[in-house]
Amino acid sequence: MDKKFEQIFPIGEKNEAYSDYFVGQSYLKKLSTEGINIINVTFEPGCRNNWHIHHNSRQILLVTAGKGYYQEWGKNPKELNPGDVINIPPEVKHWHGAAPSSWFSHIAIEVPDNNDVSKNEFLEVVNQADYEKLK
């Protein structure tokens, strides 16, 4: 790991359970599962998740370290840096992950709507050519 990359929460274990839905290596550390899931997600440089949709839940991302990106379908990508907060409504197709040359970490908070059972639907991989255009 890059010595300049410092984060507040533990990196966790390699994300083997969801590895089919990520390009590159990510790590997960559950911080809380009481009421809502709060997870520290860490991405190696170039790692990002596939396009996906949260059904019956919203997601909040709290950026804690490194440099990354977030993009909603049909919109331009947003650069993410420590201190940034992203609120993702239910049913919005999106992806997030590390910049090509930086580690990246965020806290992911999944908030179910109206006590419904939430489900994540993972979709296609982010287009490599589009990803390579990021700064």
JSON list of C-alpha atoms in Angstrom, two decimals:
[
{"chain": "A", "resi": 1, "resn": "MET", "atom": "CA", "xyz": [0.00, 0.00, 0.00]},
{"chain": "A", "resi": 2, "resn": "ASP", "atom": "CA", "xyz": [1.18, 3.52, -0.80]},
{"chain": "A", "resi": 3, "resn": "LYS", "atom": "CA", "xyz": [2.76, 5.01, 2.33]},
{"chain": "A", "resi": 4, "resn": "LYS", "atom": "CA", "xyz": [1.01, 8.32, 1.58]},
{"chain": "A", "resi": 5, "resn": "PHE", "atom": "CA", "xyz": [-2.40, 6.64, 1.77]},
{"chain": "A", "resi": 6, "resn": "GLU", "atom": "CA", "xyz": [-3.64, 6.95, 5.32]},
{"chain": "A", "resi": 7, "resn": "GLN", "atom": "CA", "xyz": [-7.14, 6.10, 6.45]},
{"chain": "A", "resi": 8, "resn": "ILE", "atom": "CA", "xyz": [-8.94, 6.22, 9.77]},
{"chain": "A", "resi": 9, "resn": "PHE", "atom": "CA", "xyz": [-10.62, 2.79, 9.71]},
{"chain": "A", "resi": 10, "resn": "PRO", "atom": "CA", "xyz": [-9.05, -0.65, 9.20]},
{"chain": "A", "resi": 11, "resn": "ILE", "atom": "CA", "xyz": [-8.73, -1.80, 5.59]},
{"chain": "A", "resi": 12, "resn": "GLY", "atom": "CA", "xyz": [-10.45, -5.13, 6.22]},
{"chain": "A", "resi": 13, "resn": "GLU", "atom": "CA", "xyz": [-10.25, -8.34, 4.24]},
{"chain": "A", "resi": 14, "resn": "LYS", "atom": "CA", "xyz": [-10.00, -8.81, 0.49]},
{"chain": "A", "resi": 15, "resn": "ASN", "atom": "CA", "xyz": [-13.45, -8.49, -1.04]},
{"chain": "A", "resi": 16, "resn": "GLU", "atom": "CA", "xyz": [-13.81, -12.05, -2.29]},
{"chain": "A", "resi": 17, "resn": "ALA", "atom": "CA", "xyz": [-17.61, -12.26, -1.94]},
{"chain": "A", "resi": 18, "resn": "TYR", "atom": "CA", "xyz": [-18.24, -9.46, -4.48]},
{"chain": "A", "resi": 19, "resn": "SER", "atom": "CA", "xyz": [-15.09, -9.78, -6.60]},
{"chain": "A", "resi": 20, "resn": "ASP", "atom": "CA", "xyz": [-17.15, -10.63, -9.70]},
{"chain": "A", "resi": 21, "resn": "TYR", "atom": "CA", "xyz": [-18.63, -7.12, -9.53]},
{"chain": "A", "resi": 22, "resn": "PHE", "atom": "CA", "xyz": [-15.35, -5.20, -9.26]},
{"chain": "A", "resi": 23, "resn": "VAL", "atom": "CA", "xyz": [-12.49, -4.50, -11.65]},
{"chain": "A", "resi": 24, "resn": "GLY", "atom": "CA", "xyz": [-9.34, -4.74, -9.53]},
{"chain": "A", "resi": 25, "resn": "GLN", "atom": "CA", "xyz": [-8.91, -5.46, -5.82]},
{"chain": "A", "resi": 26, "resn": "SER", "atom": "CA", "xyz": [-11.13, -4.03, -3.11]},
{"chain": "A", "resi": 27, "resn": "TYR", "atom": "CA", "xyz": [-11.29, -4.61, 0.65]},
{"chain": "A", "resi": 28, "resn": "LEU", "atom": "CA", "xyz": [-14.25, -4.57, 3.06]},
{"chain": "A", "resi": 29, "resn": "LYS", "atom": "CA", "xyz": [-14.40, -3.89, 6.79]},
{"chain": "A", "resi": 30, "resn": "LYS", "atom": "CA", "xyz": [-17.86, -3.99, 8.41]},
{"chain": "A", "resi": 31, "resn": "LEU", "atom": "CA", "xyz": [-18.05, -1.21, 10.98]},
{"chain": "A", "resi": 32, "resn": "SER", "atom": "CA", "xyz": [-21.67, -1.85, 12.00]},
{"chain": "A", "resi": 33, "resn": "THR", "atom": "CA", "xyz": [-24.51, -4.16, 11.05]},
{"chain": "A", "resi": 34, "resn": "GLU", "atom": "CA", "xyz": [-26.95, -3.01, 13.73]},
{"chain": "A", "resi": 35, "resn": "GLY", "atom": "CA", "xyz": [-29.95, -1.36, 12.08]},
{"chain": "A", "resi": 36, "resn": "ILE", "atom": "CA", "xyz": [-28.06, -0.35, 8.95]},
{"chain": "A", "resi": 37, "resn": "ASN", "atom": "CA", "xyz": [-24.89, -1.62, 7.32]},
{"chain": "A", "resi": 38, "resn": "ILE", "atom": "CA", "xyz": [-21.87, 0.66, 7.59]},
{"chain": "A", "resi": 39, "resn": "ILE", "atom": "CA", "xyz": [-18.83, -0.61, 5.72]},
{"chain": "A", "resi": 40, "resn": "ASN", "atom": "CA", "xyz": [-15.36, 0.77, 5.06]},
{"chain": "A", "resi": 41, "resn": "VAL", "atom": "CA", "xyz": [-14.62, 0.02, 1.39]},
{"chain": "A", "resi": 42, "resn": "THR", "atom": "CA", "xyz": [-11.04, 0.41, 0.17]},
{"chain": "A", "resi": 43, "resn": "PHE", "atom": "CA", "xyz": [-10.03, 0.27, -3.50]},
{"chain": "A", "resi": 44, "resn": "GLU", "atom": "CA", "xyz": [-6.54, -0.30, -4.87]},
{"chain": "A", "resi": 45, "resn": "PRO", "atom": "CA", "xyz": [-5.53, 2.12, -7.67]},
{"chain": "A", "resi": 46, "resn": "GLY", "atom": "CA", "xyz": [-7.70, 1.52, -10.74]},
{"chain": "A", "resi": 47, "resn": "CYS", "atom": "CA", "xyz": [-10.26, -0.56, -8.84]},
{"chain": "A", "resi": 48, "resn": "ARG", "atom": "CA", "xyz": [-13.95, 0.26, -9.27]},
{"chain": "A", "resi": 49, "resn": "ASN", "atom": "CA", "xyz": [-17.26, -1.51, -8.98]},
{"chain": "A", "resi": 50, "resn": "ASN", "atom": "CA", "xyz": [-19.56, -2.30, -11.88]},
{"chain": "A", "resi": 51, "resn": "TRP", "atom": "CA", "xyz": [-22.54, -0.16, -12.68]},
{"chain": "A", "resi": 52, "resn": "HIS", "atom": "CA", "xyz": [-25.18, -1.05, -10.10]},
{"chain": "A", "resi": 53, "resn": "ILE", "atom": "CA", "xyz": [-28.56, -0.08, -8.64]},
{"chain": "A", "resi": 54, "resn": "HIS", "atom": "CA", "xyz": [-29.73, -0.16, -5.02]},
{"chain": "A", "resi": 55, "resn": "HIS", "atom": "CA", "xyz": [-33.34, -1.30, -4.92]},
{"chain": "A", "resi": 56, "resn": "ASN", "atom": "CA", "xyz": [-35.43, -0.26, -1.89]},
{"chain": "A", "resi": 57, "resn": "SER", "atom": "CA", "xyz": [-32.51, 1.56, -0.29]},
{"chain": "A", "resi": 58, "resn": "ARG", "atom": "CA", "xyz": [-30.40, 4.65, -0.61]},
{"chain": "A", "resi": 59, "resn": "GLN", "atom": "CA", "xyz": [-26.65, 4.76, -0.17]},
{"chain": "A", "resi": 60, "resn": "ILE", "atom": "CA", "xyz": [-24.47, 7.41, 1.41]},
{"chain": "A", "resi": 61, "resn": "LEU", "atom": "CA", "xyz": [-20.74, 7.51, 0.65]},
{"chain": "A", "resi": 62, "resn": "LEU", "atom": "CA", "xyz": [-18.41, 9.36, 3.04]},
{"chain": "A", "resi": 63, "resn": "VAL", "atom": "CA", "xyz": [-15.00, 9.74, 1.38]},
{"chain": "A", "resi": 64, "resn": "THR", "atom": "CA", "xyz": [-12.23, 9.23, 3.93]},
{"chain": "A", "resi": 65, "resn": "ALA", "atom": "CA", "xyz": [-8.99, 8.78, 1.95]},
{"chain": "A", "resi": 66, "resn": "GLY", "atom": "CA", "xyz": [-7.38, 8.91, -1.47]},
{"chain": "A", "resi": 67, "resn": "LYS", "atom": "CA", "xyz": [-8.89, 10.00, -4.77]},
{"chain": "A", "resi": 68, "resn": "GLY", "atom": "CA", "xyz": [-11.80, 8.38, -6.55]},
{"chain": "A", "resi": 69, "resn": "TYR", "atom": "CA", "xyz": [-14.78, 8.90, -8.82]},
{"chain": "A", "resi": 70, "resn": "TYR", "atom": "CA", "xyz": [-18.55, 8.58, -8.72]},
{"chain": "A", "resi": 71, "resn": "GLN", "atom": "CA", "xyz": [-20.79, 8.58, -11.78]},
{"chain": "A", "resi": 72, "resn": "GLU", "atom": "CA", "xyz": [-24.51, 8.30, -12.34]},
{"chain": "A", "resi": 73, "resn": "TRP", "atom": "CA", "xyz": [-25.76, 6.86, -15.63]},
{"chain": "A", "resi": 74, "resn": "GLY", "atom": "CA", "xyz": [-25.98, 9.59, -18.31]},
{"chain": "A", "resi": 75, "resn": "LYS", "atom": "CA", "xyz": [-24.00, 12.13, -16.25]},
{"chain": "A", "resi": 76, "resn": "ASN", "atom": "CA", "xyz": [-20.34, 13.15, -16.10]},
{"chain": "A", "resi": 77, "resn": "PRO", "atom": "CA", "xyz": [-18.10, 11.50, -13.47]},
{"chain": "A", "resi": 78, "resn": "LYS", "atom": "CA", "xyz": [-17.39, 13.46, -10.26]},
{"chain": "A", "resi": 79, "resn": "GLU", "atom": "CA", "xyz": [-13.95, 13.45, -8.69]},
{"chain": "A", "resi": 80, "resn": "LEU", "atom": "CA", "xyz": [-14.05, 12.41, -5.03]},
{"chain": "A", "resi": 81, "resn": "ASN", "atom": "CA", "xyz": [-11.65, 13.50, -2.30]},
{"chain": "A", "resi": 82, "resn": "PRO", "atom": "CA", "xyz": [-11.57, 13.14, 1.51]},
{"chain": "A", "resi": 83, "resn": "GLY", "atom": "CA", "xyz": [-14.51, 14.95, 3.09]},
{"chain": "A", "resi": 84, "resn": "ASP", "atom": "CA", "xyz": [-16.83, 14.56, 0.08]},
{"chain": "A", "resi": 85, "resn": "VAL", "atom": "CA", "xyz": [-20.31, 13.12, 0.69]},
{"chain": "A", "resi": 86, "resn": "ILE", "atom": "CA", "xyz": [-22.41, 11.46, -2.00]},
{"chain": "A", "resi": 87, "resn": "ASN", "atom": "CA", "xyz": [-26.12, 10.72, -1.45]},
{"chain": "A", "resi": 88, "resn": "ILE", "atom": "CA", "xyz": [-27.43, 8.12, -3.88]},
{"chain": "A", "resi": 89, "resn": "PRO", "atom": "CA", "xyz": [-31.22, 7.77, -4.10]},
{"chain": "A", "resi": 90, "resn": "PRO", "atom": "CA", "xyz": [-32.83, 4.36, -4.67]},
{"chain": "A", "resi": 91, "resn": "GLU", "atom": "CA", "xyz": [-33.01, 3.09, -8.25]},
{"chain": "A", "resi": 92, "resn": "VAL", "atom": "CA", "xyz": [-30.13, 5.27, -9.55]},
{"chain": "A", "resi": 93, "resn": "LYS", "atom": "CA", "xyz": [-27.67, 3.41, -11.78]},
{"chain": "A", "resi": 94, "resn": "HIS", "atom": "CA", "xyz": [-24.12, 4.37, -10.78]},
{"chain": "A", "resi": 95, "resn": "TRP", "atom": "CA", "xyz": [-20.55, 3.27, -10.08]},
{"chain": "A", "resi": 96, "resn": "HIS", "atom": "CA", "xyz": [-17.73, 4.42, -7.80]},
{"chain": "A", "resi": 97, "resn": "GLY", "atom": "CA", "xyz": [-14.10, 3.56, -7.27]},
{"chain": "A", "resi": 98, "resn": "ALA", "atom": "CA", "xyz": [-10.48, 4.63, -7.20]},
{"chain": "A", "resi": 99, "resn": "ALA", "atom": "CA", "xyz": [-8.72, 6.92, -9.62]},
{"chain": "A", "resi": 100, "resn": "PRO", "atom": "CA", "xyz": [-6.32, 5.08, -11.95]},
{"chain": "A", "resi": 101, "resn": "SER", "atom": "CA", "xyz": [-3.25, 6.05, -9.90]},
{"chain": "A", "resi": 102, "resn": "SER", "atom": "CA", "xyz": [-4.60, 6.40, -6.34]},
{"chain": "A", "resi": 103, "resn": "TRP", "atom": "CA", "xyz": [-5.84, 4.24, -3.49]},
{"chain": "A", "resi": 104, "resn": "PHE", "atom": "CA", "xyz": [-9.35, 5.26, -2.41]},
{"chain": "A", "resi": 105, "resn": "SER", "atom": "CA", "xyz": [-11.52, 4.64, 0.61]},
{"chain": "A", "resi": 106, "resn": "HIS", "atom": "CA", "xyz": [-15.08, 5.52, 1.58]},
{"chain": "A", "resi": 107, "resn": "ILE", "atom": "CA", "xyz": [-17.60, 4.58, 4.22]},
{"chain": "A", "resi": 108, "resn": "ALA", "atom": "CA", "xyz": [-20.70, 3.11, 2.57]},
{"chain": "A", "resi": 109, "resn": "ILE", "atom": "CA", "xyz": [-23.94, 3.45, 4.50]},
{"chain": "A", "resi": 110, "resn": "GLU", "atom": "CA", "xyz": [-26.95, 1.61, 3.12]},
{"chain": "A", "resi": 111, "resn": "VAL", "atom": "CA", "xyz": [-30.27, 2.94, 4.37]},
{"chain": "A", "resi": 112, "resn": "PRO", "atom": "CA", "xyz": [-33.32, 0.76, 3.57]},
{"chain": "A", "resi": 113, "resn": "ASP", "atom": "CA", "xyz": [-36.50, 2.63, 2.61]},
{"chain": "A", "resi": 114, "resn": "ASN", "atom": "CA", "xyz": [-39.59, 1.97, 4.70]},
{"chain": "A", "resi": 115, "resn": "ASN", "atom": "CA", "xyz": [-38.14, -1.20, 6.24]},
{"chain": "A", "resi": 116, "resn": "ASP", "atom": "CA", "xyz": [-38.18, -2.87, 2.84]},
{"chain": "A", "resi": 117, "resn": "VAL", "atom": "CA", "xyz": [-35.65, -5.53, 2.02]},
{"chain": "A", "resi": 118, "resn": "SER", "atom": "CA", "xyz": [-32.89, -3.90, 0.02]},
{"chain": "A", "resi": 119, "resn": "LYS", "atom": "CA", "xyz": [-31.17, -5.54, -2.90]},
{"chain": "A", "resi": 120, "resn": "ASN", "atom": "CA", "xyz": [-28.18, -4.50, -4.98]},
{"chain": "A", "resi": 121, "resn": "GLU", "atom": "CA", "xyz": [-28.34, -5.28, -8.67]},
{"chain": "A", "resi": 122, "resn": "PHE", "atom": "CA", "xyz": [-24.89, -5.37, -10.24]},
{"chain": "A", "resi": 123, "resn": "LEU", "atom": "CA", "xyz": [-24.77, -4.67, -13.96]},
{"chain": "A", "resi": 124, "resn": "GLU", "atom": "CA", "xyz": [-22.13, -4.20, -16.66]},
{"chain": "A", "resi": 125, "resn": "VAL", "atom": "CA", "xyz": [-18.49, -3.27, -16.15]},
{"chain": "A", "resi": 126, "resn": "VAL", "atom": "CA", "xyz": [-17.59, 0.41, -16.50]},
{"chain": "A", "resi": 127, "resn": "ASN", "atom": "CA", "xyz": [-16.32, 0.96, -20.04]},
{"chain": "A", "resi": 128, "resn": "GLN", "atom": "CA", "xyz": [-12.51, 0.79, -19.91]},
{"chain": "A", "resi": 129, "resn": "ALA", "atom": "CA", "xyz": [-12.03, 3.52, -22.54]},
{"chain": "A", "resi": 130, "resn": "ASP", "atom": "CA", "xyz": [-14.29, 5.89, -20.58]},
{"chain": "A", "resi": 131, "resn": "TYR", "atom": "CA", "xyz": [-12.50, 5.07, -17.32]},
{"chain": "A", "resi": 132, "resn": "GLU", "atom": "CA", "xyz": [-9.09, 5.73, -18.89]},
{"chain": "A", "resi": 133, "resn": "LYS", "atom": "CA", "xyz": [-10.24, 9.27, -19.82]},
{"chain": "A", "resi": 134, "resn": "LEU", "atom": "CA", "xyz": [-10.50, 10.22, -16.13]},
{"chain": "A", "resi": 135, "resn": "LYS", "atom": "CA", "xyz": [-7.78, 12.59, -14.88]}
]
